[in-house]
XYZ file of C-alpha atoms in Angstrom:
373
model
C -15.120 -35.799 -118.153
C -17.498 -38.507 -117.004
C -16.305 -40.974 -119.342
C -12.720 -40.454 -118.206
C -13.435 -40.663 -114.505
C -15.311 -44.209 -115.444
C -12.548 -45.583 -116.330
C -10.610 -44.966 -112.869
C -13.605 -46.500 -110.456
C -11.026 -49.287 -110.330
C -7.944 -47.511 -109.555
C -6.616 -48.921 -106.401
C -5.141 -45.136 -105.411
C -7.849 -43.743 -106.043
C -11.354 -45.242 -106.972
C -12.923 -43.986 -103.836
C -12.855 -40.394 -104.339
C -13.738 -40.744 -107.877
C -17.039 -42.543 -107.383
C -17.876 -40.034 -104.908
C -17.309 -37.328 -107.550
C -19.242 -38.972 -110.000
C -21.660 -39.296 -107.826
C -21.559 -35.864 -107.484
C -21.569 -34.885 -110.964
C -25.794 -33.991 -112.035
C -27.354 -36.626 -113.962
C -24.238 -39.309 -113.573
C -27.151 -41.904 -112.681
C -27.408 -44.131 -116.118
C -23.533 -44.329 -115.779
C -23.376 -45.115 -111.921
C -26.397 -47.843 -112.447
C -24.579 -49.437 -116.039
C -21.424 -50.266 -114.140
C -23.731 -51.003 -110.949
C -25.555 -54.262 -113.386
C -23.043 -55.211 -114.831
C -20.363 -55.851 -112.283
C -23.222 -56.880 -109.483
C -21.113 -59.789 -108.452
C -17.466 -57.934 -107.413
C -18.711 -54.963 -106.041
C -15.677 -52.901 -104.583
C -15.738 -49.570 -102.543
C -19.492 -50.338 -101.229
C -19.245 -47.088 -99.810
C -18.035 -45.092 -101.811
C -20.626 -46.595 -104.630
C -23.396 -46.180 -101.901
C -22.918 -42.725 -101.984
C -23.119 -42.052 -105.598
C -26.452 -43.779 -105.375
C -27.842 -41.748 -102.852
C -26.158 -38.567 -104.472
C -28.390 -39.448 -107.516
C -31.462 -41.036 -106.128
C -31.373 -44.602 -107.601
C -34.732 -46.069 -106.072
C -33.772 -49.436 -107.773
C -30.683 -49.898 -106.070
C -32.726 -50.290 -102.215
C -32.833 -53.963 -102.038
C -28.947 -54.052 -103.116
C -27.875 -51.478 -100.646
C -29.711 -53.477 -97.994
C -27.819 -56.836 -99.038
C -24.187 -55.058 -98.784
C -24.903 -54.229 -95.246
C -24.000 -57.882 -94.027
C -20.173 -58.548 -92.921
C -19.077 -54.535 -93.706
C -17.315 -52.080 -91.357
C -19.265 -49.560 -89.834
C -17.667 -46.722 -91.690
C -18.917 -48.479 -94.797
C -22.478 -48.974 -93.159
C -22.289 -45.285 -92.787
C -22.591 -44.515 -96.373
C -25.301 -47.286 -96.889
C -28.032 -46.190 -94.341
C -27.536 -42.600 -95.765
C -28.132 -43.719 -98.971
C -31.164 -46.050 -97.640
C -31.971 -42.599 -96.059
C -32.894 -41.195 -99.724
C -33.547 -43.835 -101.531
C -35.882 -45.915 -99.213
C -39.494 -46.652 -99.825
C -41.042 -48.666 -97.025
C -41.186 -48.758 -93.615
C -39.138 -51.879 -93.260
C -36.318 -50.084 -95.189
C -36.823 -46.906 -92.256
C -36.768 -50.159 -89.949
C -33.629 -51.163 -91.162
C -32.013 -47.224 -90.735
C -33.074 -46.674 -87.521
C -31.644 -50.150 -86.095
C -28.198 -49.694 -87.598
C -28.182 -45.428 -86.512
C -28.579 -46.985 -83.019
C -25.703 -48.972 -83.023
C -23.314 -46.532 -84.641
C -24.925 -43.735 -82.001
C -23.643 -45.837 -79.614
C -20.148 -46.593 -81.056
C -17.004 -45.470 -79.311
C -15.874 -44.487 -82.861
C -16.523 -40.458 -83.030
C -17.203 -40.621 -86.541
C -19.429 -43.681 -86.581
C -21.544 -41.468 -83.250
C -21.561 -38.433 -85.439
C -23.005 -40.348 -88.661
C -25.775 -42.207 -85.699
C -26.804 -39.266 -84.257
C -27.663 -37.610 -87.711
C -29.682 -40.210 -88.912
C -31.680 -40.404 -85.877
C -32.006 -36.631 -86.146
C -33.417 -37.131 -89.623
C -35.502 -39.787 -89.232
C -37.077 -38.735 -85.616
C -36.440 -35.028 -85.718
C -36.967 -33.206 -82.238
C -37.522 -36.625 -80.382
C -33.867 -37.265 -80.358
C -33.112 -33.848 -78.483
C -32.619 -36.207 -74.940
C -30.264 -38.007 -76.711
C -28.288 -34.700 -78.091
C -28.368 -33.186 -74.486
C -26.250 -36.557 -73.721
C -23.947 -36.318 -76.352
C -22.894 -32.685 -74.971
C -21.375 -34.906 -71.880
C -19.109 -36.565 -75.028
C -15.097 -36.006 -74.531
C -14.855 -35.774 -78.298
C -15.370 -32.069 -79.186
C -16.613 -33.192 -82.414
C -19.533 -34.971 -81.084
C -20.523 -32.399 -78.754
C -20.318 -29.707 -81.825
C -22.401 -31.987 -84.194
C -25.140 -32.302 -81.024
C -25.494 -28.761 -81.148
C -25.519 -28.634 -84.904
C -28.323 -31.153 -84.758
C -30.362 -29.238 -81.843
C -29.720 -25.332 -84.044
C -33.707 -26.165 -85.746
C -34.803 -26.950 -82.434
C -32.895 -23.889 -80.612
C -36.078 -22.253 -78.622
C -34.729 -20.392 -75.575
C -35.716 -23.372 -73.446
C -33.180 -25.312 -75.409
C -30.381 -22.823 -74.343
C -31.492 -22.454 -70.726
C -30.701 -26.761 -70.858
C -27.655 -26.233 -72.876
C -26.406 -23.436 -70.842
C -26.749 -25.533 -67.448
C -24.574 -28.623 -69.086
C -22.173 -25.577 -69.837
C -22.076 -24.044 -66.356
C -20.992 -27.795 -65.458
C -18.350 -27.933 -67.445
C -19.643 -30.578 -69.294
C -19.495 -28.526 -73.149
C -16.775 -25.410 -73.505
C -17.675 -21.847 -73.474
C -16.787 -21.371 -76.949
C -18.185 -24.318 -78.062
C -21.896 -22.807 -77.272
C -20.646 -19.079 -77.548
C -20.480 -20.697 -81.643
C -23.909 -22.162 -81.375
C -25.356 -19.314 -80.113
C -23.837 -17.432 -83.147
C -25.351 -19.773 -85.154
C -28.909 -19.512 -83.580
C -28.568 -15.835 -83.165
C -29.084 -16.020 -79.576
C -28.150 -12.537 -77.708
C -29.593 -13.910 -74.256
C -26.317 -14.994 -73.102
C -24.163 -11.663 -73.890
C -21.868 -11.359 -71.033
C -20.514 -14.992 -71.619
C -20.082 -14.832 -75.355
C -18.220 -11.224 -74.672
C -15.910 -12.316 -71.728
C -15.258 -14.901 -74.513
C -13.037 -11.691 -76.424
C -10.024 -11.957 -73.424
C -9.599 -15.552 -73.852
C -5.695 -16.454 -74.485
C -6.696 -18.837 -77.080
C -6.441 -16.613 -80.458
C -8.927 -19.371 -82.257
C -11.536 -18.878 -78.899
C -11.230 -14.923 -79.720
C -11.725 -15.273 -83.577
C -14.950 -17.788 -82.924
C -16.310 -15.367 -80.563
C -15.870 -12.472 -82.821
C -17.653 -14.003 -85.878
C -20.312 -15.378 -83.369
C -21.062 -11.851 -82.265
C -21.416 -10.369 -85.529
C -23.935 -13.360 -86.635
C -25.667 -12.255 -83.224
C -26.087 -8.511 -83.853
C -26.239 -7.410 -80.408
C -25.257 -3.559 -79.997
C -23.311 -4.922 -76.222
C -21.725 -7.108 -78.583
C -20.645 -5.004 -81.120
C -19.487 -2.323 -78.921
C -17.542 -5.148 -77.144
C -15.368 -5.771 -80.926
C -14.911 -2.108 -81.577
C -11.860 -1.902 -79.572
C -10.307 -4.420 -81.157
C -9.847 -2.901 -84.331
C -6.591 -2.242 -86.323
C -5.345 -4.945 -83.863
C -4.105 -8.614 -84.467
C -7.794 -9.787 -85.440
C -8.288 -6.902 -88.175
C -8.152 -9.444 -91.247
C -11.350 -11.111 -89.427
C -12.987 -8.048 -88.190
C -12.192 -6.438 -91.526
C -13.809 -9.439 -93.292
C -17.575 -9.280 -91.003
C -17.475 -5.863 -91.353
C -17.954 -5.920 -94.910
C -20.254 -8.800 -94.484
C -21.504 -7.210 -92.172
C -25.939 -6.984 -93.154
C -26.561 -4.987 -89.671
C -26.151 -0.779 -89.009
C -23.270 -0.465 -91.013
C -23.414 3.186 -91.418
C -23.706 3.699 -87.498
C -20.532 1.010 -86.893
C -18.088 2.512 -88.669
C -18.798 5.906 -88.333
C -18.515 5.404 -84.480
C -15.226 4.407 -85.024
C -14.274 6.929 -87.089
C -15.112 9.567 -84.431
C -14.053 7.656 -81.314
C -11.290 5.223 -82.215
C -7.603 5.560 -81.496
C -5.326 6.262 -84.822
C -5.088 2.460 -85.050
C -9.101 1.891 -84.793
C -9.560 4.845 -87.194
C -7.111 3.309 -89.871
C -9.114 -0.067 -89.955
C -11.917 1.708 -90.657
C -11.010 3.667 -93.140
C -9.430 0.251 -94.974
C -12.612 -1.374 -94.517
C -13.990 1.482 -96.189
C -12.249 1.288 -99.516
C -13.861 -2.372 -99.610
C -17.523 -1.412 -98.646
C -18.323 2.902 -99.319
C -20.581 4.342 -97.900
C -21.519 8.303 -98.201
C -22.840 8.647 -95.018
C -19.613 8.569 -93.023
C -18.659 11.241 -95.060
C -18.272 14.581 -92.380
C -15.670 11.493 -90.132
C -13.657 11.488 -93.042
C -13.575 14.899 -93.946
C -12.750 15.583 -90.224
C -9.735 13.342 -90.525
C -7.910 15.251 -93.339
C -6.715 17.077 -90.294
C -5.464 14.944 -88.510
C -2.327 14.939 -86.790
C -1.414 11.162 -87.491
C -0.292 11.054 -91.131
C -0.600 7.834 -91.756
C -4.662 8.097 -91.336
C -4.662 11.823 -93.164
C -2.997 9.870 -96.024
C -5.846 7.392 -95.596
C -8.501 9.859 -95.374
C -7.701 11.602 -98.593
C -7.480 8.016 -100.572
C -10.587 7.193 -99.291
C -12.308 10.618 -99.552
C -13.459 9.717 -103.346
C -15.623 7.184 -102.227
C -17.819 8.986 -100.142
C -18.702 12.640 -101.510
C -21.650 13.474 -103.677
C -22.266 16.886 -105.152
C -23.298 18.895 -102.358
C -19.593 18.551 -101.620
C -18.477 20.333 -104.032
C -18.098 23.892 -102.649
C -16.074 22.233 -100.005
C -13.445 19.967 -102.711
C -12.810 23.083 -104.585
C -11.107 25.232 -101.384
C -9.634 21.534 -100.142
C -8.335 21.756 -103.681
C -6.733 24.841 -103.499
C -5.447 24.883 -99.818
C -4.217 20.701 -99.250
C -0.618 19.806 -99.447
C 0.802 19.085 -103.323
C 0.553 15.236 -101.985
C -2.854 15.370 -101.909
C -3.938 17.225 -104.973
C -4.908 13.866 -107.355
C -6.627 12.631 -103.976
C -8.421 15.836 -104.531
C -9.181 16.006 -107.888
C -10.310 12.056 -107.884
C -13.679 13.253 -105.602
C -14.137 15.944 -107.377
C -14.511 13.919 -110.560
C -16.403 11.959 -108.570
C -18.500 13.906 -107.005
C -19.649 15.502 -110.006
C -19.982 12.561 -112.586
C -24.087 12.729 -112.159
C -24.226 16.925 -112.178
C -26.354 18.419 -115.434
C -23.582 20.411 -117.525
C -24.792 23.344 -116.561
C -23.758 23.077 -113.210
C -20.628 21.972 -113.898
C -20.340 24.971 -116.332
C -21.093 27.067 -113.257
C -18.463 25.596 -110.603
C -15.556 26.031 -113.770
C -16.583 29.991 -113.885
C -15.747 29.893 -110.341
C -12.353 27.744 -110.608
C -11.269 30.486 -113.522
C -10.296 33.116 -110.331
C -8.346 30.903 -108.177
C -4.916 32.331 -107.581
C -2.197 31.656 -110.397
C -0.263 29.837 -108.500
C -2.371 27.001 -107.824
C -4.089 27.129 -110.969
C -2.251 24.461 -112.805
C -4.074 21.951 -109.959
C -7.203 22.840 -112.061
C -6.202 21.803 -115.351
C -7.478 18.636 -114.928
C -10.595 19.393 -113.890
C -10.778 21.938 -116.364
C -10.365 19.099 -118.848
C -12.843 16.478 -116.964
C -15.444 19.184 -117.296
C -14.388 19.961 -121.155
C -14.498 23.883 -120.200
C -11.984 25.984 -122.350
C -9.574 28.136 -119.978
């Protein structure tokens, strides 16, 4: 659609959004340098345009991207020096860059800061960390984020002991590092990030909890447990799955140890992500005295038997409640779709002397097996 979007780089509405999607669009660069030439004189959206060169790396376009810098608004010079950022090939070009990423690191304007500090970071790299551990004295909480952004390549544990003294002064929020540290994988600073879990502040919890899990601390993770089934489920429910750390050993604890509430969360996380090795928690739920979590344990009991469990599915089959009996026969079927024939030949000989009254519950498995009655 190219060719369509060309013909709106004009539209008052909405001309800067589409030049940023050409620019955007792989190999756009012939189109973005045509209209580039041939309109040189009444250049509008400098910006926007400035992006689309950078986006596609348009060497040739340097000396003109240096020319529109005189008489624009910083937010325009913004675009420009990012786009000198890719597309410059000298050292008085980098010249150029670093002068104008001073000035907007210096600007009162948080966005105009936030674009400064990142070319600095860019262009100087770890030399600019001084200038990051001042930004984390910023009122703007969106400065103070993108300085620890910025610092997260740099992130030794020397790094944190500075950040975590600006903290302790009040100078940066809790949660604002307890997401850093999450993002570093940090686990020196456990007992902060976890007192971080009784905050009032429902975003503050839901940051800390994601942090933790990116962290992979076992304090940590025995510090979320509790809080399953409860008002953060969807989140915990969504790491969980996600989840690339002792998987197994996490929900399995819950199973054993949680209340009804913990137990059902698991169990629903289960249905998203099986695994046969919580197997024996589940089976010990089908007893349960909380329905609602027996009910959950037999839909979920499918996903984690394997043949050796046969011997066991065949007396649930014949003993469970009628509500339970496709439950049933669903792990059955699937805990025998990988058995040679001839041992499902030999677990239908020993369905054929169930008692008659529950034999019709057998039919069906009679019929998955394709053994004559």
């Amino acid at each position: 659609d190219i060719e369509e979007l060309m013909r709106l780089v004009e539209h008052e509405r909405i001309a800067d959004q589409v030049i940023r999607a050409i620019g955007d669009i792989h190999n756009s660069k012939d189109y973005v340098l045509k209209y580039l030439v041939k309109n040189s004189n009444d250049i509008k959206y400098k910006g926007a345009w400035a992006y689309a060169i950078g986006k596609q790396h348009i060497t040739d376009m340097e000396d003109t991207l240096i020319s529109w810098l005189k008489g624009d608004d910083d937010m325009t010079k913004v675009d420009i020096y990012n786009a000198l950022l890719v597309v410059g090939s000298n050292d008085k070009t980098t010249a150029i860059v670093r002068k104008g990423a001073k000035k907007l690191n210096k600007s009162k304007n948080w966005y105009c800061k936030i674009a400064g500090m990142r070319l600095l970071v860019a262009l100087d790299g770890e030399k600019m960390m001084p200038e990051l551990y001042k930004a984390l004295k910023n009122k703007n909480s969106d400065v103070r984020k993108e300085a620890l952004k910025l610092m997260e390549p740099y992130a030794n544990q020397e790094v944190v002991d500075k950040v975590m003294k600006l903290t302790a002064k009040k100078t940066v929020s809790n949660i604002e590092v307890v997401e850093w540290l999450g993002n570093i994988k940090n686990d020196s600073q456990m007992p902060l990030v976890i007192r971080q879990l009784s905050s009032k502040d429902k975003t503050a919890v839901e940051t800390t909890i994601r942090a933790i899990f990116k962290i992979d601390n076992p304090a940590g993770i025995n510090a979320v447990k509790p809080l399953f089934g409860g008002e953060y489920q969807d989140v915990i429910k969504e790491l969980v799955i996600a989840y690339e750390g002792n998987y197994d050993a996490l929900l399995n604890d819950v199973l054993r140890s949680g209340t009804d509430n913990q137990r059902l969360a698991a169990l629903q996380i289960l249905e998203c992500r099986p695994t046969i090795v919580v197997c024996s928690s589940v089976k010990d739920l089908l007893n349960t005295d909380n329905q609602v979590v027996r009910d959950y344990a037999y839909r979920t009991l499918k996903l984690v038997v394997t043949a050796p469990q046969m011997e066991f599915l065949v007396r649930l089959l014949e003993t469970c409640d009628e509500r339970y009996v496709d439950d049933v026969l669903g792990a059955i079927k699937n805990a025998t779709v990988n058995l040679p024939d001839e041992k499902k030949d030999y677990f239908a000989s020993t369905l054929k002397h169930v008692k008659p009254d529950v034999m019709p519950r057998y039919y069906k498995v009679f019929a998955y097996f394709g053994t004559e009655l």
